[in-house]
């Protein structure tokens, strides 16, 4: 039975992970499902203005939520990955590794954009990170089967 102190720390970090993922992924869902649809009722100029009015606030919060998600995820990964037996990854370890890989990919991409202003492709929409988040959420649930 793990020590109570560890359980409290783990639960706290897990909760932080869920909230940060909620903020980061939540924005992507809102953007893909609703914000991009504003184009249907607004002119190009109006849409650009309306979007920018939202994005000034998004930029202050969402990239940092992604960094918190990656940091908390890395901590949990080191705690629950477990030993590799017989040189083979278990089902859980395999799915967790794929999930962590995609999460880190998003993290590296986000940190590059936010802190180093490196933007290898001009990202036209958030469809790619949105798709990865959907896959990551599915993996985070099915890894426990
Ligand atoms: C944007 C990126 C990420 C998203 C959207 C995401 C999403 C999630 C979600 C939805 C859960 C399930 C929480 C639950 O059901 O209680 C989870 C758990 C987890 N995540 Fe992430 N995650 C991300 C990044 C990462 C990274 C980079 C790592 C590790 C390097 C990581 C490691 C973990 C671990 C180990 C768990 C299992 C926690 C547990 O059940 O005790 N995550 N993540």
PDB file of C-alpha atoms and ligand atoms in Angstrom:
ATOM      1  CA  UNK A   1       0.000   0.000   0.000  1.00  0.00           C
ATOM      2  CA  UNK A   2       1.597   3.337  -1.040  1.00  0.00           C
ATOM      3  CA  UNK A   3       2.262   5.887   1.714  1.00  0.00           C
ATOM      4  CA  UNK A   4      -0.475   8.426   2.456  1.00  0.00           C
ATOM      5  CA  UNK A   5       1.876  11.366   1.687  1.00  0.00           C
ATOM      6  CA  UNK A   6       2.544   9.954  -1.785  1.00  0.00           C
ATOM      7  CA  UNK A   7      -1.171   9.389  -2.438  1.00  0.00           C
ATOM      8  CA  UNK A   8      -1.968  12.970  -1.480  1.00  0.00           C
ATOM      9  CA  UNK A   9       0.810  14.363  -3.713  1.00  0.00           C
ATOM     10  CA  UNK A  10      -0.190  12.101  -6.606  1.00  0.00           C
ATOM     11  CA  UNK A  11      -3.880  13.004  -6.308  1.00  0.00           C
ATOM     12  CA  UNK A  12      -3.002  16.689  -6.192  1.00  0.00           C
ATOM     13  CA  UNK A  13      -0.807  16.476  -9.306  1.00  0.00           C
ATOM     14  CA  UNK A  14      -3.446  14.339 -11.055  1.00  0.00           C
ATOM     15  CA  UNK A  15      -6.079  16.990 -10.278  1.00  0.00           C
ATOM     16  CA  UNK A  16      -3.770  19.733 -11.602  1.00  0.00           C
ATOM     17  CA  UNK A  17      -3.267  17.605 -14.746  1.00  0.00           C
ATOM     18  CA  UNK A  18      -7.008  17.287 -15.293  1.00  0.00           C
ATOM     19  CA  UNK A  19      -7.646  21.010 -14.812  1.00  0.00           C
ATOM     20  CA  UNK A  20      -4.798  22.100 -17.096  1.00  0.00           C
ATOM     21  CA  UNK A  21      -5.837  19.595 -19.754  1.00  0.00           C
ATOM     22  CA  UNK A  22      -9.390  20.856 -19.345  1.00  0.00           C
ATOM     23  CA  UNK A  23      -8.288  24.450 -20.046  1.00  0.00           C
ATOM     24  CA  UNK A  24      -5.984  23.543 -22.955  1.00  0.00           C
ATOM     25  CA  UNK A  25      -8.235  20.919 -24.555  1.00  0.00           C
ATOM     26  CA  UNK A  26     -11.343  22.934 -23.727  1.00  0.00           C
ATOM     27  CA  UNK A  27     -10.090  25.874 -25.759  1.00  0.00           C
ATOM     28  CA  UNK A  28      -9.351  23.610 -28.726  1.00  0.00           C
ATOM     29  CA  UNK A  29     -12.861  22.118 -28.559  1.00  0.00           C
ATOM     30  CA  UNK A  30     -14.458  25.571 -28.334  1.00  0.00           C
ATOM     31  CA  UNK A  31     -12.317  26.859 -31.199  1.00  0.00           C
ATOM     32  CA  UNK A  32     -13.052  23.956 -33.547  1.00  0.00           C
ATOM     33  CA  UNK A  33     -16.728  23.582 -32.643  1.00  0.00           C
ATOM     34  CA  UNK A  34     -17.794  27.209 -32.236  1.00  0.00           C
ATOM     35  CA  UNK A  35     -15.273  30.016 -32.756  1.00  0.00           C
ATOM     36  CA  UNK A  36     -14.308  28.966 -36.276  1.00  0.00           C
ATOM     37  CA  UNK A  37     -18.036  28.944 -37.123  1.00  0.00           C
ATOM     38  CA  UNK A  38     -18.198  32.705 -36.410  1.00  0.00           C
ATOM     39  CA  UNK A  39     -16.943  33.143 -39.984  1.00  0.00           C
ATOM     40  CA  UNK A  40     -20.380  32.117 -41.224  1.00  0.00           C
ATOM     41  CA  UNK A  41     -22.097  35.183 -39.750  1.00  0.00           C
ATOM     42  CA  UNK A  42     -19.320  37.789 -39.893  1.00  0.00           C
ATOM     43  CA  UNK A  43     -17.326  39.486 -42.634  1.00  0.00           C
ATOM     44  CA  UNK A  44     -13.617  38.642 -42.915  1.00  0.00           C
ATOM     45  CA  UNK A  45     -12.647  41.821 -41.102  1.00  0.00           C
ATOM     46  CA  UNK A  46     -15.252  41.390 -38.343  1.00  0.00           C
ATOM     47  CA  UNK A  47     -14.187  37.800 -37.826  1.00  0.00           C
ATOM     48  CA  UNK A  48     -10.505  38.759 -37.568  1.00  0.00           C
ATOM     49  CA  UNK A  49     -11.384  41.430 -34.971  1.00  0.00           C
ATOM     50  CA  UNK A  50     -13.710  39.196 -32.944  1.00  0.00           C
ATOM     51  CA  UNK A  51     -11.172  36.374 -32.961  1.00  0.00           C
ATOM     52  CA  UNK A  52      -8.341  38.632 -31.883  1.00  0.00           C
ATOM     53  CA  UNK A  53     -10.489  39.992 -29.009  1.00  0.00           C
ATOM     54  CA  UNK A  54     -10.708  36.422 -27.709  1.00  0.00           C
ATOM     55  CA  UNK A  55      -7.163  35.367 -28.602  1.00  0.00           C
ATOM     56  CA  UNK A  56      -5.518  38.161 -26.530  1.00  0.00           C
ATOM     57  CA  UNK A  57      -6.919  36.417 -23.453  1.00  0.00           C
ATOM     58  CA  UNK A  58      -6.314  32.896 -24.747  1.00  0.00           C
ATOM     59  CA  UNK A  59      -2.588  33.601 -25.258  1.00  0.00           C
ATOM     60  CA  UNK A  60      -2.218  34.608 -21.615  1.00  0.00           C
ATOM     61  CA  UNK A  61      -3.597  31.341 -20.281  1.00  0.00           C
ATOM     62  CA  UNK A  62      -3.789  28.412 -22.704  1.00  0.00           C
ATOM     63  CA  UNK A  63      -0.071  27.922 -23.562  1.00  0.00           C
ATOM     64  CA  UNK A  64       0.758  27.885 -19.842  1.00  0.00           C
ATOM     65  CA  UNK A  65      -2.012  25.358 -19.186  1.00  0.00           C
ATOM     66  CA  UNK A  66      -0.317  23.132 -21.783  1.00  0.00           C
ATOM     67  CA  UNK A  67       3.044  23.492 -20.003  1.00  0.00           C
ATOM     68  CA  UNK A  68       1.431  22.576 -16.674  1.00  0.00           C
ATOM     69  CA  UNK A  69      -0.239  19.567 -18.346  1.00  0.00           C
ATOM     70  CA  UNK A  70       3.128  18.348 -19.656  1.00  0.00           C
ATOM     71  CA  UNK A  71       4.946  18.905 -16.342  1.00  0.00           C
ATOM     72  CA  UNK A  72       2.254  17.188 -14.257  1.00  0.00           C
ATOM     73  CA  UNK A  73       2.016  14.405 -16.862  1.00  0.00           C
ATOM     74  CA  UNK A  74       5.767  13.806 -16.704  1.00  0.00           C
ATOM     75  CA  UNK A  75       5.628  13.550 -12.908  1.00  0.00           C
ATOM     76  CA  UNK A  76       2.777  11.010 -13.010  1.00  0.00           C
ATOM     77  CA  UNK A  77       4.481   9.078 -15.800  1.00  0.00           C
ATOM     78  CA  UNK A  78       7.577   8.530 -13.644  1.00  0.00           C
ATOM     79  CA  UNK A  79       5.364   7.319 -10.787  1.00  0.00           C
ATOM     80  CA  UNK A  80       3.030   4.886 -12.524  1.00  0.00           C
ATOM     81  CA  UNK A  81       4.881   3.556 -15.575  1.00  0.00           C
ATOM     82  CA  UNK A  82       6.269   0.696 -13.508  1.00  0.00           C
ATOM     83  CA  UNK A  83       8.998  -1.876 -14.261  1.00  0.00           C
ATOM     84  CA  UNK A  84       9.440  -3.314 -17.739  1.00  0.00           C
ATOM     85  CA  UNK A  85       9.157  -7.099 -17.343  1.00  0.00           C
ATOM     86  CA  UNK A  86      10.832  -9.553 -19.795  1.00  0.00           C
ATOM     87  CA  UNK A  87      11.851  -6.701 -22.078  1.00  0.00           C
ATOM     88  CA  UNK A  88       8.258  -6.234 -23.170  1.00  0.00           C
ATOM     89  CA  UNK A  89       5.944  -3.345 -22.518  1.00  0.00           C
ATOM     90  CA  UNK A  90       2.595  -4.249 -20.994  1.00  0.00           C
ATOM     91  CA  UNK A  91      -0.631  -3.066 -22.655  1.00  0.00           C
ATOM     92  CA  UNK A  92      -0.842  -0.227 -20.097  1.00  0.00           C
ATOM     93  CA  UNK A  93       2.791   0.800 -20.640  1.00  0.00           C
ATOM     94  CA  UNK A  94       2.367   0.775 -24.430  1.00  0.00           C
ATOM     95  CA  UNK A  95      -0.746   2.967 -24.448  1.00  0.00           C
ATOM     96  CA  UNK A  96       0.667   5.289 -21.774  1.00  0.00           C
ATOM     97  CA  UNK A  97       3.881   5.693 -23.822  1.00  0.00           C
ATOM     98  CA  UNK A  98       1.928   6.571 -26.979  1.00  0.00           C
ATOM     99  CA  UNK A  99      -0.208   9.020 -24.989  1.00  0.00           C
ATOM    100  CA  UNK A 100       2.891  10.603 -23.409  1.00  0.00           C
ATOM    101  CA  UNK A 101       4.572  10.837 -26.837  1.00  0.00           C
ATOM    102  CA  UNK A 102       1.605  12.726 -28.309  1.00  0.00           C
ATOM    103  CA  UNK A 103       1.335  14.906 -25.181  1.00  0.00           C
ATOM    104  CA  UNK A 104       5.048  15.754 -25.347  1.00  0.00           C
ATOM    105  CA  UNK A 105       4.743  16.477 -29.056  1.00  0.00           C
ATOM    106  CA  UNK A 106       2.004  19.018 -28.320  1.00  0.00           C
ATOM    107  CA  UNK A 107       4.121  20.360 -25.450  1.00  0.00           C
ATOM    108  CA  UNK A 108       7.271  20.840 -27.562  1.00  0.00           C
ATOM    109  CA  UNK A 109       5.216  22.413 -30.317  1.00  0.00           C
ATOM    110  CA  UNK A 110       3.490  24.764 -27.846  1.00  0.00           C
ATOM    111  CA  UNK A 111       6.690  25.739 -26.020  1.00  0.00           C
ATOM    112  CA  UNK A 112       8.436  26.419 -29.348  1.00  0.00           C
ATOM    113  CA  UNK A 113       5.622  28.696 -30.429  1.00  0.00           C
ATOM    114  CA  UNK A 114       5.163  30.510 -27.142  1.00  0.00           C
ATOM    115  CA  UNK A 115       8.672  30.886 -25.751  1.00  0.00           C
ATOM    116  CA  UNK A 116      10.910  30.703 -28.832  1.00  0.00           C
ATOM    117  CA  UNK A 117       8.469  31.994 -31.468  1.00  0.00           C
ATOM    118  CA  UNK A 118       9.401  29.021 -33.633  1.00  0.00           C
ATOM    119  CA  UNK A 119       6.528  28.228 -35.920  1.00  0.00           C
ATOM    120  CA  UNK A 120       7.757  25.724 -38.529  1.00  0.00           C
ATOM    121  CA  UNK A 121       4.484  25.762 -40.419  1.00  0.00           C
ATOM    122  CA  UNK A 122       2.013  28.565 -40.326  1.00  0.00           C
ATOM    123  CA  UNK A 123      -0.780  26.839 -38.449  1.00  0.00           C
ATOM    124  CA  UNK A 124      -4.030  27.790 -40.154  1.00  0.00           C
ATOM    125  CA  UNK A 125      -6.338  26.031 -37.740  1.00  0.00           C
ATOM    126  CA  UNK A 126      -6.272  24.113 -34.470  1.00  0.00           C
ATOM    127  CA  UNK A 127      -7.510  20.930 -36.101  1.00  0.00           C
ATOM    128  CA  UNK A 128      -4.225  19.025 -35.661  1.00  0.00           C
ATOM    129  CA  UNK A 129      -3.783  19.667 -31.900  1.00  0.00           C
ATOM    130  CA  UNK A 130      -7.521  19.099 -31.434  1.00  0.00           C
ATOM    131  CA  UNK A 131      -7.249  15.662 -33.096  1.00  0.00           C
ATOM    132  CA  UNK A 132      -4.237  14.752 -30.954  1.00  0.00           C
ATOM    133  CA  UNK A 133      -6.093  15.784 -27.788  1.00  0.00           C
ATOM    134  CA  UNK A 134      -9.047  13.568 -28.742  1.00  0.00           C
ATOM    135  CA  UNK A 135      -6.670  10.630 -29.306  1.00  0.00           C
ATOM    136  CA  UNK A 136      -4.819  11.366 -26.027  1.00  0.00           C
ATOM    137  CA  UNK A 137      -8.080  11.444 -24.046  1.00  0.00           C
ATOM    138  CA  UNK A 138      -9.167   8.114 -25.571  1.00  0.00           C
ATOM    139  CA  UNK A 139      -5.752   6.554 -24.822  1.00  0.00           C
ATOM    140  CA  UNK A 140      -5.844   7.860 -21.225  1.00  0.00           C
ATOM    141  CA  UNK A 141      -9.106   6.014 -20.688  1.00  0.00           C
ATOM    142  CA  UNK A 142      -8.490   2.783 -22.635  1.00  0.00           C
ATOM    143  CA  UNK A 143      -5.015   2.226 -21.168  1.00  0.00           C
ATOM    144  CA  UNK A 144      -6.678   1.010 -17.964  1.00  0.00           C
ATOM    145  CA  UNK A 145      -8.642  -1.828 -19.624  1.00  0.00           C
TER     146      UNK A 145
HETATM  147  C1  LIG B   1      -1.992  18.106 -23.906  1.00  0.00           C
HETATM  148  C2  LIG B   1      -1.543  17.016 -23.486  1.00  0.00           C
HETATM  149  C3  LIG B   1      -2.261  16.079 -22.573  1.00  0.00           C
HETATM  150  C4  LIG B   1      -3.597  15.787 -22.455  1.00  0.00           C
HETATM  151  C5  LIG B   1      -4.748  16.368 -23.249  1.00  0.00           C
HETATM  152  C6  LIG B   1      -3.720  14.787 -21.402  1.00  0.00           C
HETATM  153  C7  LIG B   1      -4.938  14.238 -20.978  1.00  0.00           C
HETATM  154  C8  LIG B   1      -5.075  13.346 -19.946  1.00  0.00           C
HETATM  155  C9  LIG B   1      -6.330  12.828 -19.457  1.00  0.00           C
HETATM  156  C10 LIG B   1      -7.704  13.218 -19.976  1.00  0.00           C
HETATM  157  C11 LIG B   1      -6.042  11.944 -18.478  1.00  0.00           C
HETATM  158  C12 LIG B   1      -7.034  11.071 -17.732  1.00  0.00           C
HETATM  159  C13 LIG B   1      -7.359  11.655 -16.396  1.00  0.00           C
HETATM  160  C14 LIG B   1      -8.381  10.800 -15.688  1.00  0.00           C
HETATM  161  O1  LIG B   1      -9.111  10.045 -16.335  1.00  0.00           O
HETATM  162  O2  LIG B   1      -8.453  10.896 -14.482  1.00  0.00           O
HETATM  163  C15 LIG B   1      -4.609  11.894 -18.328  1.00  0.00           C
HETATM  164  C16 LIG B   1      -3.933  11.094 -17.430  1.00  0.00           C
HETATM  165  C17 LIG B   1      -2.561  10.921 -17.454  1.00  0.00           C
HETATM  166  N1  LIG B   1      -1.638  11.652 -18.182  1.00  0.00           N
HETATM  167 FE1  LIG B   1      -2.056  13.123 -19.472  1.00  0.00          FE
HETATM  168  N2  LIG B   1      -2.475  14.484 -20.908  1.00  0.00           N
HETATM  169  C18 LIG B   1      -1.561  15.253 -21.606  1.00  0.00           C
HETATM  170  C19 LIG B   1      -0.202  15.243 -21.459  1.00  0.00           C
HETATM  171  C20 LIG B   1       0.500  14.271 -20.767  1.00  0.00           C
HETATM  172  C21 LIG B   1       1.920  14.050 -20.821  1.00  0.00           C
HETATM  173  C22 LIG B   1       2.911  14.865 -21.688  1.00  0.00           C
HETATM  174  C23 LIG B   1       2.191  12.993 -19.995  1.00  0.00           C
HETATM  175  C24 LIG B   1       3.494  12.304 -19.667  1.00  0.00           C
HETATM  176  C25 LIG B   1       4.646  12.534 -20.175  1.00  0.00           C
HETATM  177  C26 LIG B   1       0.941  12.573 -19.392  1.00  0.00           C
HETATM  178  C27 LIG B   1       0.807  11.557 -18.478  1.00  0.00           C
HETATM  179  C28 LIG B   1      -0.373  11.141 -17.917  1.00  0.00           C
HETATM  180  C29 LIG B   1      -0.488  10.060 -16.968  1.00  0.00           C
HETATM  181  C30 LIG B   1       0.666   9.239 -16.405  1.00  0.00           C
HETATM  182  C31 LIG B   1      -1.857   9.904 -16.669  1.00  0.00           C
HETATM  183  C32 LIG B   1      -2.506   8.870 -15.768  1.00  0.00           C
HETATM  184  C33 LIG B   1      -2.822   9.437 -14.455  1.00  0.00           C
HETATM  185  C34 LIG B   1      -3.521   8.430 -13.563  1.00  0.00           C
HETATM  186  O3  LIG B   1      -4.529   7.849 -13.966  1.00  0.00           O
HETATM  187  O4  LIG B   1      -3.066   8.239 -12.428  1.00  0.00           O
HETATM  188  N3  LIG B   1      -0.062  13.373 -19.882  1.00  0.00           N
HETATM  189  N4  LIG B   1      -4.031  12.773 -19.233  1.00  0.00           N
END
